[in-house]
PDB file of C-alpha atoms and ligand atoms in Angstrom:
ATOM      1  CA  UNK Z 134     105.031 111.223  73.958  1.00  0.00           C
ATOM      2  CA  UNK Z 135     103.051 112.291  71.138  1.00  0.00           C
ATOM      3  CA  UNK Z 136     102.379 108.515  70.066  1.00  0.00           C
ATOM      4  CA  UNK Z 137     101.466 107.708  73.516  1.00  0.00           C
ATOM      5  CA  UNK Z 138      99.177 110.504  74.029  1.00  0.00           C
ATOM      6  CA  UNK Z 139      97.357 109.344  70.714  1.00  0.00           C
ATOM      7  CA  UNK Z 140      96.944 105.977  71.717  1.00  0.00           C
ATOM      8  CA  UNK Z 141      95.382 106.505  74.970  1.00  0.00           C
ATOM      9  CA  UNK Z 142      93.125 108.920  73.314  1.00  0.00           C
ATOM     10  CA  UNK Z 143      91.875 106.387  70.932  1.00  0.00           C
ATOM     11  CA  UNK Z 144      91.670 103.974  73.307  1.00  0.00           C
ATOM     12  CA  UNK Z 145      89.506 106.584  75.501  1.00  0.00           C
ATOM     13  CA  UNK Z 146      87.499 107.346  72.467  1.00  0.00           C
ATOM     14  CA  UNK Z 147      86.655 103.696  71.639  1.00  0.00           C
ATOM     15  CA  UNK Z 148      85.691 103.344  75.515  1.00  0.00           C
ATOM     16  CA  UNK Z 149      83.283 105.752  74.891  1.00  0.00           C
ATOM     17  CA  UNK Z 150      81.932 103.887  71.992  1.00  0.00           C
ATOM     18  CA  UNK Z 151      81.407 101.059  73.538  1.00  0.00           C
ATOM     19  CA  UNK Z 152      79.800 102.508  76.652  1.00  0.00           C
ATOM     20  CA  UNK Z 153      77.356 104.329  74.602  1.00  0.00           C
ATOM     21  CA  UNK Z 154      76.475 101.301  72.552  1.00  0.00           C
ATOM     22  CA  UNK Z 155      75.707  99.489  75.747  1.00  0.00           C
ATOM     23  CA  UNK Z 156      73.947 102.213  77.477  1.00  0.00           C
ATOM     24  CA  UNK Z 157      76.609 102.793  80.042  1.00  0.00           C
ATOM     25  CA  UNK Z 158      78.237 105.640  81.473  1.00  0.00           C
ATOM     26  CA  UNK Z 159      81.809 105.466  80.041  1.00  0.00           C
ATOM     27  CA  UNK Z 160      83.111 107.265  83.639  1.00  0.00           C
ATOM     28  CA  UNK Z 161      82.271 104.172  85.112  1.00  0.00           C
ATOM     29  CA  UNK Z 162      84.521 102.447  83.511  1.00  0.00           C
ATOM     30  CA  UNK Z 163      88.653 101.942  84.549  1.00  0.00           C
ATOM     31  CA  UNK Z 164      91.580 102.341  82.023  1.00  0.00           C
ATOM     32  CA  UNK Z 165      94.426 100.147  83.889  1.00  0.00           C
ATOM     33  CA  UNK Z 166      97.741 100.689  81.580  1.00  0.00           C
ATOM     34  CA  UNK Z 167      99.672  97.285  81.560  1.00  0.00           C
ATOM     35  CA  UNK Z 168     103.145  97.983  82.017  1.00  0.00           C
ATOM     36  CA  UNK Z 169     105.074  94.363  81.292  1.00  0.00           C
ATOM     37  CA  UNK Z 170     108.009  95.105  79.747  1.00  0.00           C
ATOM     38  CA  UNK Z 171     107.721  98.823  79.635  1.00  0.00           C
ATOM     39  CA  UNK Z 172     110.537 101.369  80.303  1.00  0.00           C
ATOM     40  CA  UNK Z 173     109.841 103.376  83.310  1.00  0.00           C
ATOM     41  CA  UNK Z 174     110.562 106.566  81.662  1.00  0.00           C
ATOM     42  CA  UNK Z 175     107.596 105.925  79.203  1.00  0.00           C
ATOM     43  CA  UNK Z 176     105.322 104.516  81.665  1.00  0.00           C
ATOM     44  CA  UNK Z 177     106.193 107.524  83.840  1.00  0.00           C
ATOM     45  CA  UNK Z 178     104.980 109.749  80.960  1.00  0.00           C
ATOM     46  CA  UNK Z 179     101.806 107.719  80.240  1.00  0.00           C
ATOM     47  CA  UNK Z 180     100.974 108.720  83.933  1.00  0.00           C
ATOM     48  CA  UNK Z 181     100.377 111.950  82.617  1.00  0.00           C
ATOM     49  CA  UNK Z 182      97.609 110.812  80.568  1.00  0.00           C
ATOM     50  CA  UNK Z 183      93.842 109.645  80.989  1.00  0.00           C
ATOM     51  CA  UNK Z 184      94.897 106.354  82.510  1.00  0.00           C
ATOM     52  CA  UNK Z 185      93.225 105.332  85.738  1.00  0.00           C
ATOM     53  CA  UNK Z 186      96.042 102.760  87.182  1.00  0.00           C
ATOM     54  CA  UNK Z 187      98.719 100.348  86.290  1.00  0.00           C
ATOM     55  CA  UNK Z 188      98.746  97.134  86.039  1.00  0.00           C
ATOM     56  CA  UNK Z 189     102.084  94.935  86.789  1.00  0.00           C
ATOM     57  CA  UNK Z 190     102.258  91.054  86.190  1.00  0.00           C
ATOM     58  CA  UNK Z 191     105.801  90.335  87.934  1.00  0.00           C
ATOM     59  CA  UNK Z 192     106.679  91.633  91.198  1.00  0.00           C
ATOM     60  CA  UNK Z 193     110.619  92.294  90.575  1.00  0.00           C
ATOM     61  CA  UNK Z 194     109.622  94.405  87.698  1.00  0.00           C
ATOM     62  CA  UNK Z 195     106.960  96.166  89.565  1.00  0.00           C
ATOM     63  CA  UNK Z 196     109.580  97.266  92.428  1.00  0.00           C
ATOM     64  CA  UNK Z 197     111.871  98.644  89.614  1.00  0.00           C
ATOM     65  CA  UNK Z 198     108.763 100.384  88.370  1.00  0.00           C
ATOM     66  CA  UNK Z 199     108.237 101.563  91.557  1.00  0.00           C
ATOM     67  CA  UNK Z 200     111.759 102.509  92.497  1.00  0.00           C
ATOM     68  CA  UNK Z 201     111.775 104.894  89.308  1.00  0.00           C
ATOM     69  CA  UNK Z 202     108.807 106.773  90.749  1.00  0.00           C
ATOM     70  CA  UNK Z 203     107.059 105.739  87.075  1.00  0.00           C
ATOM     71  CA  UNK Z 204     103.150 105.504  88.202  1.00  0.00           C
ATOM     72  CA  UNK Z 205     103.437 108.803  90.014  1.00  0.00           C
ATOM     73  CA  UNK Z 206     100.129 109.444  91.827  1.00  0.00           C
ATOM     74  CA  UNK Z 207      98.544 107.082  90.153  1.00  0.00           C
ATOM     75  CA  UNK Z 208      97.689 103.576  91.758  1.00  0.00           C
ATOM     76  CA  UNK Z 209      99.021 100.070  91.196  1.00  0.00           C
ATOM     77  CA  UNK Z 210      97.173  96.717  90.555  1.00  0.00           C
ATOM     78  CA  UNK Z 211      98.987  93.315  90.297  1.00  0.00           C
ATOM     79  CA  UNK Z 212      97.471  91.314  87.646  1.00  0.00           C
ATOM     80  CA  UNK Z 213      99.700  88.628  86.867  1.00  0.00           C
ATOM     81  CA  UNK Z 214      99.990  84.879  88.314  1.00  0.00           C
ATOM     82  CA  UNK Z 215     100.862  85.390  91.925  1.00  0.00           C
ATOM     83  CA  UNK Z 216     103.075  82.392  93.568  1.00  0.00           C
ATOM     84  CA  UNK Z 217     102.663  82.254  97.215  1.00  0.00           C
ATOM     85  CA  UNK Z 218     106.163  82.951  97.812  1.00  0.00           C
ATOM     86  CA  UNK Z 219     106.089  86.468  96.029  1.00  0.00           C
ATOM     87  CA  UNK Z 220     103.270  87.445  98.005  1.00  0.00           C
ATOM     88  CA  UNK Z 221     105.159  89.521 100.670  1.00  0.00           C
ATOM     89  CA  UNK Z 222     106.507  91.617  98.101  1.00  0.00           C
ATOM     90  CA  UNK Z 223     102.855  92.353  96.659  1.00  0.00           C
ATOM     91  CA  UNK Z 224     100.304  92.751  99.791  1.00  0.00           C
ATOM     92  CA  UNK Z 225     100.461  96.524 100.671  1.00  0.00           C
ATOM     93  CA  UNK Z 226     102.197  97.614  97.719  1.00  0.00           C
ATOM     94  CA  UNK Z 227      99.560  97.503  95.420  1.00  0.00           C
ATOM     95  CA  UNK Z 228      95.797  99.072  95.661  1.00  0.00           C
ATOM     96  CA  UNK Z 229      94.121  95.872  94.350  1.00  0.00           C
ATOM     97  CA  UNK Z 230      95.282  92.161  93.590  1.00  0.00           C
ATOM     98  CA  UNK Z 231      93.155  90.873  90.357  1.00  0.00           C
ATOM     99  CA  UNK Z 232      94.741  87.337  90.065  1.00  0.00           C
ATOM    100  CA  UNK Z 233      93.687  85.211  93.376  1.00  0.00           C
ATOM    101  CA  UNK Z 234      92.618  82.131  92.385  1.00  0.00           C
ATOM    102  CA  UNK Z 235      93.115  79.224  95.274  1.00  0.00           C
ATOM    103  CA  UNK Z 236      92.250  78.940  99.051  1.00  0.00           C
ATOM    104  CA  UNK Z 237      96.209  78.932  99.841  1.00  0.00           C
ATOM    105  CA  UNK Z 238      96.915  82.079  97.999  1.00  0.00           C
ATOM    106  CA  UNK Z 239      94.014  83.539 100.064  1.00  0.00           C
ATOM    107  CA  UNK Z 240      95.143  82.397 103.460  1.00  0.00           C
ATOM    108  CA  UNK Z 241      98.530  83.673 102.407  1.00  0.00           C
ATOM    109  CA  UNK Z 242      97.722  87.006 101.275  1.00  0.00           C
ATOM    110  CA  UNK Z 243      95.440  87.108 104.548  1.00  0.00           C
ATOM    111  CA  UNK Z 244      98.129  86.227 106.602  1.00  0.00           C
ATOM    112  CA  UNK Z 245     100.982  88.818 105.234  1.00  0.00           C
ATOM    113  CA  UNK Z 246      97.923  91.795 105.300  1.00  0.00           C
ATOM    114  CA  UNK Z 247      97.481  90.981 109.161  1.00  0.00           C
ATOM    115  CA  UNK Z 248     101.379  90.655 109.410  1.00  0.00           C
ATOM    116  CA  UNK Z 249     101.531  94.378 107.930  1.00  0.00           C
ATOM    117  CA  UNK Z 250      98.546  96.037 109.263  1.00  0.00           C
ATOM    118  CA  UNK Z 251      97.058  96.673 106.077  1.00  0.00           C
ATOM    119  CA  UNK Z 252      93.511  96.094 104.510  1.00  0.00           C
ATOM    120  CA  UNK Z 253      94.261  94.089 101.241  1.00  0.00           C
ATOM    121  CA  UNK Z 254      91.690  94.838  98.022  1.00  0.00           C
ATOM    122  CA  UNK Z 255      91.519  91.579  96.213  1.00  0.00           C
ATOM    123  CA  UNK Z 256      89.654  89.970  92.879  1.00  0.00           C
ATOM    124  CA  UNK Z 257      89.026  86.248  92.376  1.00  0.00           C
ATOM    125  CA  UNK Z 258      90.284  85.438  89.002  1.00  0.00           C
ATOM    126  CA  UNK Z 259      88.092  82.687  87.317  1.00  0.00           C
ATOM    127  CA  UNK Z 260      89.182  80.195  84.635  1.00  0.00           C
ATOM    128  CA  UNK Z 261      86.070  81.296  82.614  1.00  0.00           C
ATOM    129  CA  UNK Z 262      87.409  79.249  79.219  1.00  0.00           C
ATOM    130  CA  UNK Z 263      87.970  76.213  81.547  1.00  0.00           C
ATOM    131  CA  UNK Z 264      91.674  75.816  79.691  1.00  0.00           C
ATOM    132  CA  UNK Z 265      94.202  73.485  81.475  1.00  0.00           C
ATOM    133  CA  UNK Z 266      96.892  75.803  80.494  1.00  0.00           C
ATOM    134  CA  UNK Z 267      95.680  78.779  82.329  1.00  0.00           C
ATOM    135  CA  UNK Z 268      95.489  80.168  85.719  1.00  0.00           C
ATOM    136  CA  UNK Z 269      92.354  80.833  87.235  1.00  0.00           C
ATOM    137  CA  UNK Z 270      90.577  79.116  89.567  1.00  0.00           C
ATOM    138  CA  UNK Z 271      87.446  76.909  88.222  1.00  0.00           C
ATOM    139  CA  UNK Z 272      84.059  78.073  88.222  1.00  0.00           C
ATOM    140  CA  UNK Z 273      82.749  75.350  90.803  1.00  0.00           C
ATOM    141  CA  UNK Z 274      85.827  76.788  92.806  1.00  0.00           C
ATOM    142  CA  UNK Z 275      83.868  80.390  92.931  1.00  0.00           C
ATOM    143  CA  UNK Z 276      81.524  80.031  95.867  1.00  0.00           C
ATOM    144  CA  UNK Z 277      84.513  78.373  98.104  1.00  0.00           C
ATOM    145  CA  UNK Z 278      86.454  80.972  97.621  1.00  0.00           C
ATOM    146  CA  UNK Z 279      84.038  83.389  98.124  1.00  0.00           C
ATOM    147  CA  UNK Z 280      83.015  81.885 101.190  1.00  0.00           C
ATOM    148  CA  UNK Z 281      87.156  82.052 102.519  1.00  0.00           C
ATOM    149  CA  UNK Z 282      87.275  85.468 101.492  1.00  0.00           C
ATOM    150  CA  UNK Z 283      84.612  86.804 103.293  1.00  0.00           C
ATOM    151  CA  UNK Z 284      85.769  85.374 106.593  1.00  0.00           C
ATOM    152  CA  UNK Z 285      89.216  86.662 106.532  1.00  0.00           C
ATOM    153  CA  UNK Z 286      89.490  90.468 107.930  1.00  0.00           C
ATOM    154  CA  UNK Z 287      92.630  91.543 106.206  1.00  0.00           C
ATOM    155  CA  UNK Z 288      91.184  91.186 102.971  1.00  0.00           C
ATOM    156  CA  UNK Z 289      88.217  92.964 100.982  1.00  0.00           C
ATOM    157  CA  UNK Z 290      86.747  90.924  98.439  1.00  0.00           C
ATOM    158  CA  UNK Z 291      86.035  93.855  95.521  1.00  0.00           C
ATOM    159  CA  UNK Z 292      84.884  91.902  92.722  1.00  0.00           C
ATOM    160  CA  UNK Z 293      86.005  89.279  89.569  1.00  0.00           C
ATOM    161  CA  UNK Z 294      88.681  88.935  87.155  1.00  0.00           C
ATOM    162  CA  UNK Z 295      89.005  86.894  84.006  1.00  0.00           C
ATOM    163  CA  UNK Z 296      91.167  86.109  81.156  1.00  0.00           C
ATOM    164  CA  UNK Z 297      89.144  84.415  78.695  1.00  0.00           C
ATOM    165  CA  UNK Z 298      90.471  82.104  75.538  1.00  0.00           C
ATOM    166  CA  UNK Z 299      89.304  84.344  72.838  1.00  0.00           C
ATOM    167  CA  UNK Z 300      91.481  87.862  72.562  1.00  0.00           C
ATOM    168  CA  UNK Z 301      88.991  89.703  70.382  1.00  0.00           C
ATOM    169  CA  UNK Z 302      85.933  91.133  70.180  1.00  0.00           C
ATOM    170  CA  UNK Z 303      83.837  88.116  68.471  1.00  0.00           C
ATOM    171  CA  UNK Z 304      81.068  86.766  69.153  1.00  0.00           C
ATOM    172  CA  UNK Z 305      82.810  84.040  71.027  1.00  0.00           C
ATOM    173  CA  UNK Z 306      84.587  86.290  72.953  1.00  0.00           C
ATOM    174  CA  UNK Z 307      81.870  88.457  73.923  1.00  0.00           C
ATOM    175  CA  UNK Z 308      80.128  84.862  74.989  1.00  0.00           C
ATOM    176  CA  UNK Z 309      82.871  84.751  78.021  1.00  0.00           C
ATOM    177  CA  UNK Z 310      82.521  87.948  79.088  1.00  0.00           C
ATOM    178  CA  UNK Z 311      78.456  87.920  79.277  1.00  0.00           C
ATOM    179  CA  UNK Z 312      79.301  84.505  81.484  1.00  0.00           C
ATOM    180  CA  UNK Z 313      81.393  86.346  83.653  1.00  0.00           C
ATOM    181  CA  UNK Z 314      78.485  89.272  83.981  1.00  0.00           C
ATOM    182  CA  UNK Z 315      76.538  86.767  85.179  1.00  0.00           C
ATOM    183  CA  UNK Z 316      78.984  85.293  87.861  1.00  0.00           C
ATOM    184  CA  UNK Z 317      79.813  89.019  88.771  1.00  0.00           C
ATOM    185  CA  UNK Z 318      75.701  89.698  89.272  1.00  0.00           C
ATOM    186  CA  UNK Z 319      74.861  86.432  91.175  1.00  0.00           C
ATOM    187  CA  UNK Z 320      77.796  86.874  93.644  1.00  0.00           C
ATOM    188  CA  UNK Z 321      76.875  90.884  93.885  1.00  0.00           C
ATOM    189  CA  UNK Z 322      73.288  89.683  94.630  1.00  0.00           C
ATOM    190  CA  UNK Z 323      74.135  87.054  97.047  1.00  0.00           C
ATOM    191  CA  UNK Z 324      76.525  89.409  99.065  1.00  0.00           C
ATOM    192  CA  UNK Z 325      73.978  92.299  98.944  1.00  0.00           C
ATOM    193  CA  UNK Z 326      74.618  96.007  99.682  1.00  0.00           C
ATOM    194  CA  UNK Z 327      76.722  97.634 101.646  1.00  0.00           C
ATOM    195  CA  UNK Z 328      79.646  95.299 100.347  1.00  0.00           C
ATOM    196  CA  UNK Z 329      82.402  96.655  98.127  1.00  0.00           C
ATOM    197  CA  UNK Z 330      81.892  94.145  95.464  1.00  0.00           C
ATOM    198  CA  UNK Z 331      81.721  96.252  92.535  1.00  0.00           C
ATOM    199  CA  UNK Z 332      84.622  95.699  89.780  1.00  0.00           C
ATOM    200  CA  UNK Z 333      84.826  93.359  87.311  1.00  0.00           C
ATOM    201  CA  UNK Z 334      87.995  93.331  85.170  1.00  0.00           C
ATOM    202  CA  UNK Z 335      87.919  91.700  81.838  1.00  0.00           C
ATOM    203  CA  UNK Z 336      89.119  92.812  78.571  1.00  0.00           C
ATOM    204  CA  UNK Z 337      92.381  93.788  76.565  1.00  0.00           C
ATOM    205  CA  UNK Z 338      93.651  95.652  73.909  1.00  0.00           C
ATOM    206  CA  UNK Z 339      91.588  93.660  71.262  1.00  0.00           C
ATOM    207  CA  UNK Z 340      88.890  92.270  73.129  1.00  0.00           C
ATOM    208  CA  UNK Z 341      87.884  95.739  75.485  1.00  0.00           C
ATOM    209  CA  UNK Z 342      85.223  97.004  73.307  1.00  0.00           C
ATOM    210  CA  UNK Z 343      83.528  93.730  73.719  1.00  0.00           C
ATOM    211  CA  UNK Z 344      84.205  93.461  77.569  1.00  0.00           C
ATOM    212  CA  UNK Z 345      82.880  96.919  77.977  1.00  0.00           C
ATOM    213  CA  UNK Z 346      79.348  96.070  76.158  1.00  0.00           C
ATOM    214  CA  UNK Z 347      79.086  92.990  78.285  1.00  0.00           C
ATOM    215  CA  UNK Z 348      79.545  95.183  81.965  1.00  0.00           C
ATOM    216  CA  UNK Z 349      83.366  95.028  82.294  1.00  0.00           C
ATOM    217  CA  UNK Z 350      84.250  98.012  84.794  1.00  0.00           C
ATOM    218  CA  UNK Z 351      87.747  98.131  84.344  1.00  0.00           C
ATOM    219  CA  UNK Z 352      89.928  97.000  81.262  1.00  0.00           C
ATOM    220  CA  UNK Z 353      93.687  96.069  81.457  1.00  0.00           C
ATOM    221  CA  UNK Z 354      95.339  97.020  77.936  1.00  0.00           C
ATOM    222  CA  UNK Z 355      99.205  96.687  77.080  1.00  0.00           C
ATOM    223  CA  UNK Z 356      99.594  96.966  73.742  1.00  0.00           C
ATOM    224  CA  UNK Z 357      96.852  99.776  72.633  1.00  0.00           C
ATOM    225  CA  UNK Z 358      98.570 101.958  74.804  1.00  0.00           C
ATOM    226  CA  UNK Z 359     102.296 101.447  74.629  1.00  0.00           C
ATOM    227  CA  UNK Z 360     102.565  99.906  71.387  1.00  0.00           C
ATOM    228  CA  UNK Z 361     103.676  96.349  70.475  1.00  0.00           C
ATOM    229  CA  UNK Z 362     105.642  94.594  73.158  1.00  0.00           C
ATOM    230  CA  UNK Z 363     109.651  94.329  72.163  1.00  0.00           C
TER     231      UNK Z 363
HETATM  232  C1  PLP Q1361      99.650  91.492  79.084  1.00  0.00           C
HETATM  233  C2  PLP Q1361      98.237  91.223  79.551  1.00  0.00           C
HETATM  234  C3  PLP Q1361      97.468  92.362  79.232  1.00  0.00           C
HETATM  235  C4  PLP Q1361      97.234  93.262  78.389  1.00  0.00           C
HETATM  236  O1  PLP Q1361      97.438  92.606  77.204  1.00  0.00           O
HETATM  237  P1  PLP Q1361      97.647  93.612  76.009  1.00  0.00           P
HETATM  238  O2  PLP Q1361      97.250  92.152  74.717  1.00  0.00           O
HETATM  239  O3  PLP Q1361      98.940  93.904  75.619  1.00  0.00           O
HETATM  240  O4  PLP Q1361      96.594  94.597  75.752  1.00  0.00           O
HETATM  241  C5  PLP Q1361      95.830  92.235  80.513  1.00  0.00           C
HETATM  242  N1  PLP Q1361      95.931  91.382  81.313  1.00  0.00           N
HETATM  243  C6  PLP Q1361      96.772  90.508  81.457  1.00  0.00           C
HETATM  244  C7  PLP Q1361      96.324  89.877  83.046  1.00  0.00           C
HETATM  245  C8  PLP Q1361      97.803  90.390  80.898  1.00  0.00           C
HETATM  246  O5  PLP Q1361      98.915  89.919  81.143  1.00  0.00           O
END
């Protein structure tokens, strides 16, 4: 527990330093603890610390963590690649789905949310590095996805997410985060006030400093909190 508490405190300090350097308020940045591969007991301990929410990559592992009460009363987010045949295990179970990257997935989430009578918050994931191997929508698909999402009544479009090609705080990494911030601002402007479009999910253990400098409102940290994965 002491090691875990020390790592969370260190991440919080670094978040505050980054926010300071960017002239931002650290309170407006959420810390999402990424639980993939972690033991439910350890996650449960971390829930007593200053983490705001938990991020899961796989619906099956998420179900196990949930059954064990691993998150206590904190919200869970789905951050991994979501297949349409897994949508029913995720919709209505999580506060926010970060990884929506196709019209097909938007329609599947709408259908399931309507069936369950829930309003599902989502982010659109952009493949900002245009990597063939990566999930996320290509940039040119952004506007059609936004237009579709805005017309689906069981969804609330809350922002954007990205996993850039560089995983560090280098200028290259920062450049990708800056591009995401540009897209985020464009969408926010076009949607106008009164929309819940306020989340920019970017930055991981080795890159969150740069992400915060460029405007991340939520960072997803795994190893930085739980240590190296087994
Ligand atoms: C694993 C993962 C993270 C966290 O990665 P770390 O390097 O352990 O901080 C963040 N986002 C997504 C989508 C992930 O799959």
